[in-house]
XYZ file of C-alpha atoms in Angstrom:
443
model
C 60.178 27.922 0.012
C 57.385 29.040 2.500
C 53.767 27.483 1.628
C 51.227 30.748 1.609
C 47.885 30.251 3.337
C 45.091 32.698 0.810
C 44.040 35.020 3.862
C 40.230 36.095 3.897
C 38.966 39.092 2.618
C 38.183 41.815 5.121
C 34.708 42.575 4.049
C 32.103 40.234 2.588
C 32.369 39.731 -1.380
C 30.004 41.963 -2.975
C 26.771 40.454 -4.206
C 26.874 38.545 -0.852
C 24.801 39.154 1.882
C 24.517 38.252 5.340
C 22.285 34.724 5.758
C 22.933 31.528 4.709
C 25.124 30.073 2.355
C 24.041 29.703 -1.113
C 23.553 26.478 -2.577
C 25.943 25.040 -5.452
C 25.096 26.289 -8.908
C 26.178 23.255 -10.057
C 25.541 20.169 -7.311
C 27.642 17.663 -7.209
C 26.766 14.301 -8.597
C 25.110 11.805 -5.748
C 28.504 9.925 -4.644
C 28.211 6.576 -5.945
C 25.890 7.038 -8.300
C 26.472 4.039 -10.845
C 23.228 2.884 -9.552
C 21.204 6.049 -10.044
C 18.939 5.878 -13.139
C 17.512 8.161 -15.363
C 14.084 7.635 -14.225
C 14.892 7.835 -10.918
C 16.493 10.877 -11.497
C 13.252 12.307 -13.572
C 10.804 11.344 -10.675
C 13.029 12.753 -8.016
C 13.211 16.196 -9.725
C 9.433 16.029 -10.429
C 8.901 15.558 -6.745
C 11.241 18.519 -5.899
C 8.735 20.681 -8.196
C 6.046 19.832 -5.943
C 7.949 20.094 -2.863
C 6.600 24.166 -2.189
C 2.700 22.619 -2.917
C 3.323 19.523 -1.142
C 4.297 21.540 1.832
C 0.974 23.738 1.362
C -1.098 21.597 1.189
C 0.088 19.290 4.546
C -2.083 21.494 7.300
C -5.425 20.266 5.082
C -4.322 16.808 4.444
C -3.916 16.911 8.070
C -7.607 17.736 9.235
C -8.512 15.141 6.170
C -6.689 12.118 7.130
C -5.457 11.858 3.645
C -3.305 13.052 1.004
C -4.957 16.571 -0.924
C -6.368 14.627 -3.836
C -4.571 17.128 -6.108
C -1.062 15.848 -4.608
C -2.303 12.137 -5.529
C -3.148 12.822 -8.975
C 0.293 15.093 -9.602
C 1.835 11.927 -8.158
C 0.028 9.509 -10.587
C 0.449 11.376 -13.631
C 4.284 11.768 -12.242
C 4.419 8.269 -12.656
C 5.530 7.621 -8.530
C 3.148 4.979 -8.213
C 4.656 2.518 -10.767
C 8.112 3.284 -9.910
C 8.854 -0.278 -8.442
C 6.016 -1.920 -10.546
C 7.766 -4.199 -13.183
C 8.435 -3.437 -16.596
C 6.916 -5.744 -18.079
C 3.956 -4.472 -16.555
C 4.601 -0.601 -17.563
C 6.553 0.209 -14.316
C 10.020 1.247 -13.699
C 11.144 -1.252 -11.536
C 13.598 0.953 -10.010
C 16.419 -0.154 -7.488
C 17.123 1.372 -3.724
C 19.052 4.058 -4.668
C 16.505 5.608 -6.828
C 13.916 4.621 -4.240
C 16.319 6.386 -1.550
C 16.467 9.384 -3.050
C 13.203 10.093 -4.003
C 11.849 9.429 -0.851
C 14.500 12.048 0.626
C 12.944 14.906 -2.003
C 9.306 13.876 -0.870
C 10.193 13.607 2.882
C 11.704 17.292 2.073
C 7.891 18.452 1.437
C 6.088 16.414 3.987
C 6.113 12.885 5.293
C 2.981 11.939 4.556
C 3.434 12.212 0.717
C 6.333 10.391 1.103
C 4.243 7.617 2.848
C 1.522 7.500 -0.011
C 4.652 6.555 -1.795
C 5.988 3.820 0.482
C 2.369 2.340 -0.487
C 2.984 2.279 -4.213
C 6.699 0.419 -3.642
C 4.369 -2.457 -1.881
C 4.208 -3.633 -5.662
C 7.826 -4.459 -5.469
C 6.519 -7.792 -3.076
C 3.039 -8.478 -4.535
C 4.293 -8.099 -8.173
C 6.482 -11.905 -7.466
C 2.845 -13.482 -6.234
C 1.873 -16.279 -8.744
C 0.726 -14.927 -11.976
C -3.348 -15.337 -12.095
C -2.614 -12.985 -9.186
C -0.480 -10.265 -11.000
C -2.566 -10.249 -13.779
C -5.567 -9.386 -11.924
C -3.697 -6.749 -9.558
C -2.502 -4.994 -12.569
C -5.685 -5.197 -14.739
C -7.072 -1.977 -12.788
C -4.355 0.303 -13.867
C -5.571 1.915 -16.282
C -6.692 5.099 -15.647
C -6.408 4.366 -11.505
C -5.277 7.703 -9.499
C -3.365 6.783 -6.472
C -1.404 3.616 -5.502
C -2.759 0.370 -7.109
C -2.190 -2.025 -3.559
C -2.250 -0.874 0.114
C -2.347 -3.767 2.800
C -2.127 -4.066 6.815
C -1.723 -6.947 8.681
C 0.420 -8.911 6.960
C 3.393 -9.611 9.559
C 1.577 -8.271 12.585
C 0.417 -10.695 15.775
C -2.975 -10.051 15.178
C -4.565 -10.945 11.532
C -8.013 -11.643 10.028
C -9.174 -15.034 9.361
C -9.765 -17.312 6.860
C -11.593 -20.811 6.228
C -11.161 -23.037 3.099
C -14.877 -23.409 0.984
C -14.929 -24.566 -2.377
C -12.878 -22.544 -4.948
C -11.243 -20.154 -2.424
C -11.746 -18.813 1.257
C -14.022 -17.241 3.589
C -12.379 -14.603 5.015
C -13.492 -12.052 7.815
C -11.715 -9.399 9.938
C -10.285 -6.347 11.260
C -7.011 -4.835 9.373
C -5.200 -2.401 11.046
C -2.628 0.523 9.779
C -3.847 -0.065 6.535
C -1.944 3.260 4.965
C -3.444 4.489 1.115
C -6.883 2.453 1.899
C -8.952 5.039 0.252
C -6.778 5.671 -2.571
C -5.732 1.943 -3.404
C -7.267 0.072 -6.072
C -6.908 -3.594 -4.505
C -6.199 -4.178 -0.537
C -4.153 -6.693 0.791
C -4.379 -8.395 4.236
C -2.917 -11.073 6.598
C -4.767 -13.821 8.078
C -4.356 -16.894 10.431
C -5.714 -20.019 7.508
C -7.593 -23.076 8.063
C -8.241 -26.024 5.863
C -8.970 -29.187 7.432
C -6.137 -29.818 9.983
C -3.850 -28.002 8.098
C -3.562 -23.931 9.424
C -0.843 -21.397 8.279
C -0.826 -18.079 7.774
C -1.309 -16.167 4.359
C -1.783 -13.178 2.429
C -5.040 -12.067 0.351
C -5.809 -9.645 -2.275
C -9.252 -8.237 -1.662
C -11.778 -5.985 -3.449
C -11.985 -2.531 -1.578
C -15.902 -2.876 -2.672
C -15.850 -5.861 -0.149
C -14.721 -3.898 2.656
C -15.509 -1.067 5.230
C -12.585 1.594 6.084
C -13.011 2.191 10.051
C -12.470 6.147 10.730
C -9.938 4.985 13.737
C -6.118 6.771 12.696
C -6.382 9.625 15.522
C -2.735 10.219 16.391
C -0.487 12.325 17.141
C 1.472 12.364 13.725
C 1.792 11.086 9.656
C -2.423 11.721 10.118
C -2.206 12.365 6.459
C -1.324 8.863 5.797
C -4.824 7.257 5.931
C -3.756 4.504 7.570
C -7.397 3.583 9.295
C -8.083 0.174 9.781
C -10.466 -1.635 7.470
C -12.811 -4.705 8.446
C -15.602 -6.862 7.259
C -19.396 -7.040 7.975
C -19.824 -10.421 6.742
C -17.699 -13.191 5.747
C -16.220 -12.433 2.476
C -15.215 -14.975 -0.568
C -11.786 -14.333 -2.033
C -10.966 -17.411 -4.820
C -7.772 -19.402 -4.879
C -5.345 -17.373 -6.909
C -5.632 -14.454 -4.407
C -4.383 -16.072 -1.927
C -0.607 -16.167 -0.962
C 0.566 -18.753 2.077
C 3.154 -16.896 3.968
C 5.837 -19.669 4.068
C 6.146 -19.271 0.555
C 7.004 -15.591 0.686
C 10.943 -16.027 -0.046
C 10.117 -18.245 -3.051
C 8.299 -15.905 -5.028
C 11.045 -13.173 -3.780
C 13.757 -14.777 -4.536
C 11.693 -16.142 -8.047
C 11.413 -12.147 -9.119
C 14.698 -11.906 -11.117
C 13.706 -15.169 -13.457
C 10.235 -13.257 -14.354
C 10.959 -9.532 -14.287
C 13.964 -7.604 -15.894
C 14.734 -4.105 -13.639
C 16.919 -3.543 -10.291
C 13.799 -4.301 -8.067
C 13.417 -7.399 -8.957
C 17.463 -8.619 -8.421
C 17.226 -8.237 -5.178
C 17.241 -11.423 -2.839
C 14.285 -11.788 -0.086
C 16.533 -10.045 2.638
C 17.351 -7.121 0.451
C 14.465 -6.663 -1.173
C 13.042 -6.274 2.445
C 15.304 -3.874 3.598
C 14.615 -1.569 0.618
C 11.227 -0.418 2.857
C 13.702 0.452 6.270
C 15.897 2.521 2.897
C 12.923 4.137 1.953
C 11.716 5.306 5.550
C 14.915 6.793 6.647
C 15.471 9.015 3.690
C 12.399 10.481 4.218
C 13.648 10.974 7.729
C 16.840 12.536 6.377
C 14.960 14.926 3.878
C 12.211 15.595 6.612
C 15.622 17.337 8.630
C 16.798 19.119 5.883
C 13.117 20.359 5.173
C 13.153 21.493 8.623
C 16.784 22.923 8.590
C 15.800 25.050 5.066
C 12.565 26.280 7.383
C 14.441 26.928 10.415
C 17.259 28.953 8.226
C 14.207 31.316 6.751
C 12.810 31.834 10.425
C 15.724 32.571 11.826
C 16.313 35.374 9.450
C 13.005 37.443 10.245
C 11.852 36.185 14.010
C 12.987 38.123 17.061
C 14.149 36.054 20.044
C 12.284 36.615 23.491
C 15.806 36.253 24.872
C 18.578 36.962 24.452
C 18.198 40.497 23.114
C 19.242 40.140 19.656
C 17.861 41.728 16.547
C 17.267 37.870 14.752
C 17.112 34.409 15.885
C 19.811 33.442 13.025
C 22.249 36.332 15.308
C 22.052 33.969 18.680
C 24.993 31.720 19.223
C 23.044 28.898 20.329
C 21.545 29.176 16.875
C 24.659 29.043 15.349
C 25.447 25.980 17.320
C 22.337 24.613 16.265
C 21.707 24.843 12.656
C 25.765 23.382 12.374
C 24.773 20.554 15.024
C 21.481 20.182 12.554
C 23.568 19.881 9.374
C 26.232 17.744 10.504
C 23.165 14.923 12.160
C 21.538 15.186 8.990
C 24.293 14.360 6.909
C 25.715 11.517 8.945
C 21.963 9.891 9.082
C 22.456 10.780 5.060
C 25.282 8.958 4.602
C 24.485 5.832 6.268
C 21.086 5.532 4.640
C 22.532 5.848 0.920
C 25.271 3.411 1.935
C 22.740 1.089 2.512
C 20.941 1.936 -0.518
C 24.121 1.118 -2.865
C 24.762 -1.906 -0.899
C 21.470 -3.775 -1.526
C 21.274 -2.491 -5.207
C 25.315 -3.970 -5.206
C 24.032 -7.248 -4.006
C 21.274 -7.164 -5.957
C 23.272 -6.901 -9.273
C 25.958 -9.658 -8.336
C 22.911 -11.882 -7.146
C 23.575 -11.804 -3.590
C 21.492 -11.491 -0.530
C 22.738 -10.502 3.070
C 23.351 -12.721 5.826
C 20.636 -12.943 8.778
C 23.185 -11.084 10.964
C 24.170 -8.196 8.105
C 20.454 -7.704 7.837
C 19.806 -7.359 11.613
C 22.797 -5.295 11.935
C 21.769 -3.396 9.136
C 18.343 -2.351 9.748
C 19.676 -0.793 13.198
C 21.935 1.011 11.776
C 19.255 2.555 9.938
C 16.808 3.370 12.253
C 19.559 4.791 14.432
C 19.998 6.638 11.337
C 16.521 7.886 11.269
C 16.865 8.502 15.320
C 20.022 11.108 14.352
C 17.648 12.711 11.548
C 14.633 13.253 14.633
C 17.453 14.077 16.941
C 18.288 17.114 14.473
C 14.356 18.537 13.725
C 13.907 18.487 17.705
C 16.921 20.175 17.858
C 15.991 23.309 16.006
C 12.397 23.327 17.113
C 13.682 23.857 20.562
C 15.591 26.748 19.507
C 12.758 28.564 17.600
C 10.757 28.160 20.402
C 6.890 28.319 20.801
C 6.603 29.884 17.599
C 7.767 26.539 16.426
C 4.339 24.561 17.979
C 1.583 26.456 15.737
C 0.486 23.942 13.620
C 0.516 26.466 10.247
C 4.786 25.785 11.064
C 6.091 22.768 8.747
C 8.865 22.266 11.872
C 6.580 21.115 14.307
C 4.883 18.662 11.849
C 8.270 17.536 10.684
C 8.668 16.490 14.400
C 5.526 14.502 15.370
C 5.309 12.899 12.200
C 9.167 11.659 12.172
C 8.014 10.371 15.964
C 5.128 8.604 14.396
C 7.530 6.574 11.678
C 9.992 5.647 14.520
C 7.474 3.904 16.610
C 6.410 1.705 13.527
C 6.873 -1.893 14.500
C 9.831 -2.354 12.204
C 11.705 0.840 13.025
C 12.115 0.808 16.599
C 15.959 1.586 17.263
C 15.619 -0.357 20.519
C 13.800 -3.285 19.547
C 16.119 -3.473 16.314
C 19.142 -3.053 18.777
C 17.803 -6.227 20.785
C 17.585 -8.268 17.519
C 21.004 -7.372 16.592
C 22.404 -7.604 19.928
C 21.794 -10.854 20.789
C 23.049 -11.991 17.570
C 26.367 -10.613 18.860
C 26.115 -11.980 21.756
C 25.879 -15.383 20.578
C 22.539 -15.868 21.700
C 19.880 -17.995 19.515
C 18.478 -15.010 16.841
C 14.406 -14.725 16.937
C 12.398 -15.607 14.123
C 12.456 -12.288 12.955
C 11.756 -11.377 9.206
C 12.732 -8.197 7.523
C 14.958 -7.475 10.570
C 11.964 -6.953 13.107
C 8.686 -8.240 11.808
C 7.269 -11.865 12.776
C 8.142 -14.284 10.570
C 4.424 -15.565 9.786
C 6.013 -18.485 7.827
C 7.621 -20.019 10.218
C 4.432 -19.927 12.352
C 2.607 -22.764 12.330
């Protein structure tokens, strides 16, 4: 018996025409998706609706420095913002797979939105902080549009400062990259602590009404993301139960499962960490295929200024392109929702990872994210200058994915170091969350 090969039809199928291929009728189900929920699922979806009006609205956002307010209330009444808030505290409390893939939709429509809602996951940390604390941070709520807690400073070299008084701390400074100020309803900061001889490091919950945003986020990319800095005029009081010392930051972590039912809250310190390097690189991943769906609609209708062809999409080195596109995007893809499963895996059988699986781990991702750039750069190159006016999505898609990969904690390099000495048998840094200073071990 000979095995027959089905031969091709001649001519196209009718119905068909030339252009891309058509999406599945009926997708197939997220592989692995045991850890997908149905609230994930809703507020992934819900972003999708917006994607077309996220993407609108970007160019003004730009020249604002913020999200379009309309975008931040469709996101609260969405219900994004309490999507790793705890239950018992009306959130969702929803693991890294969910958080994965609805940061790929909103990275999809621009990366800024999707950065509004890296903001709102902050609540997945601040939510273990001693209770007096939690109470207070969730007391404004009600009725709040936008994310409840931004914060800058907290692992970087240079913090604010703060001086014991009676009943709490004097506390003065300058915070930078403080993304969400505007739209938060409590701020968060680092700062270097003194009482007596004793010194640390710690974190503190502030009153926006106590401090000044500083109009200083002039860059080249994500300049929706309000992330100005913020500083005082004055020394400012903050009381005792708003303030968090540092070195006690795996405690309450690791704490979170004992207080709070939900995925978010099973995760172990190192885990729960990595969930924000998850988050970042699936907006990376949907920020390509936002780009590849753009590129596929230019391509269609723009002339080439050379080679002579009719279309863009008819050029071989298009071709080559949008295949070289897909195929970076989906590798990135796959890596990041690996990742994803993993921590919610651990986070269900009550394991963390290892200081090397975590170093290891958050290069592979932001190599990941480098393979998602890799791919938007790629097709912006072929459109050509067409590409560079700043009404096209693609050349956004590129500065702002440049913008996220030189964020302290993202840099493939400086991740690669970390990693690489580890296998290299050289002594690890003091690193925390992969790449960020570990303030409680500074003393």
């Amino acid at each position: 018996m000979t095995d027959t090969i089905p031969q091709p039809p001649d001519e196209l199928s009718p119905g068909l025409p030339p252009g891309p291929p058509p999406e599945r009728s009926t997708p197939l189900d997220a592989p692995a998706s045991r850890y997908l929920s149905a609230e994930g699922k809703r507020l992934a979806a819900g972003v999708r609706a917006l994607q077309n009006r996220i993407r609108e609205l970007a160019p003004e956002a730009e020249r604002r420095g913020r999200l379009s307010p309309e975008i931040v209330e469709a996101f609260t009444e969405l219900g994004l913002y309490r999507a790793c808030a705890p239950i018992e505290y009306g959130g969702s409390a929803l693991g890294a797979r969910d958080i994965a893939e609805i940061a790929r939709a909103l990275g999809r429509g621009d990366a800024a939105a999707n950065w509004t809602f890296f903001v709102g996951t902050s609540l997945r940390m601040v939510s273990t902080f001693p209770k007096p604390l939690v109470d207070e941070l969730y007391s404004r709520q009600q009725g709040h549009v936008g994310p409840l807690a931004a914060g800058g400073s907290t692992f970087a070299a240079v913090t604010g400062k703060a001086v014991r008084v009676e009943g709490g701390w004097n506390v003065e400074g300058k915070w930078t990259y403080v993304s969400g100020n505007h739209d938060a309803a409590w701020l968060f900061g680092g700062a270097a602590w003194t009482d007596g001889n004793r010194s640390g490091h710690a974190l503190f919950m502030m009153d926006p009404a106590d401090i000044e945003p500083v109009d200083d986020w002039h860059v080249a990319g994500m300049m929706a993301s309000d992330s100005n800095s913020i500083t005082t005029t004055k020394p400012m009081f903050v009381p005792d139960h708003r303030f968090i010392d540092m070195s006690e930051l795996p405690m309450h972590l690791d704490s979170a499962a004992e207080r709070f039912t939900g995925l978010a809250y099973q995760a172990k310190t190192r885990a729960s960490m990595m969930t924000a390097t998850v988050l970042n690189m699936a907006a990376l991943v949907g920020m390509a295929e936002g780009a590849l769906e753009v590129f596929q609609e230019l391509a269609q209708k723009r002339k080439p200024f050379s080679p002579p062809y009719d279309t863009i999409a008819e050029m071989a080195s298009s071709q080559v392109a949008a295949g070289k596109a897909k195929a970076l995007l989906g590798v990135a893809g796959a890596t990041v929702l690996q990742y994803a499963d993993e921590i919610d895996h651990l986070a269900v059988r009550g394991e963390d990872y290892t200081g090397d699986e975590e170093a290891q781990g958050c290069t592979d991702l932001a190599f990941a994210g480098q393979l998602a750039k890799d791919a938007i750069d790629l097709l912006l190159r072929i459109l050509g200058s067409s590409g560079m006016a700043l009404s096209n999505p693609l050349q956004r898609y590129s500065r702002d994915s440049g913008v996220i990969l030189s964020h302290g904690a993202m840099r493939l390099e400086s991740l690669a170091e970390i990693s690489g000495r580890r296998l290299l048998g050289q002594p690890p840094f003091k690193m925390f969350a992969g790449g960020l200073q570990d303030k409680g071990a500074q003393k």
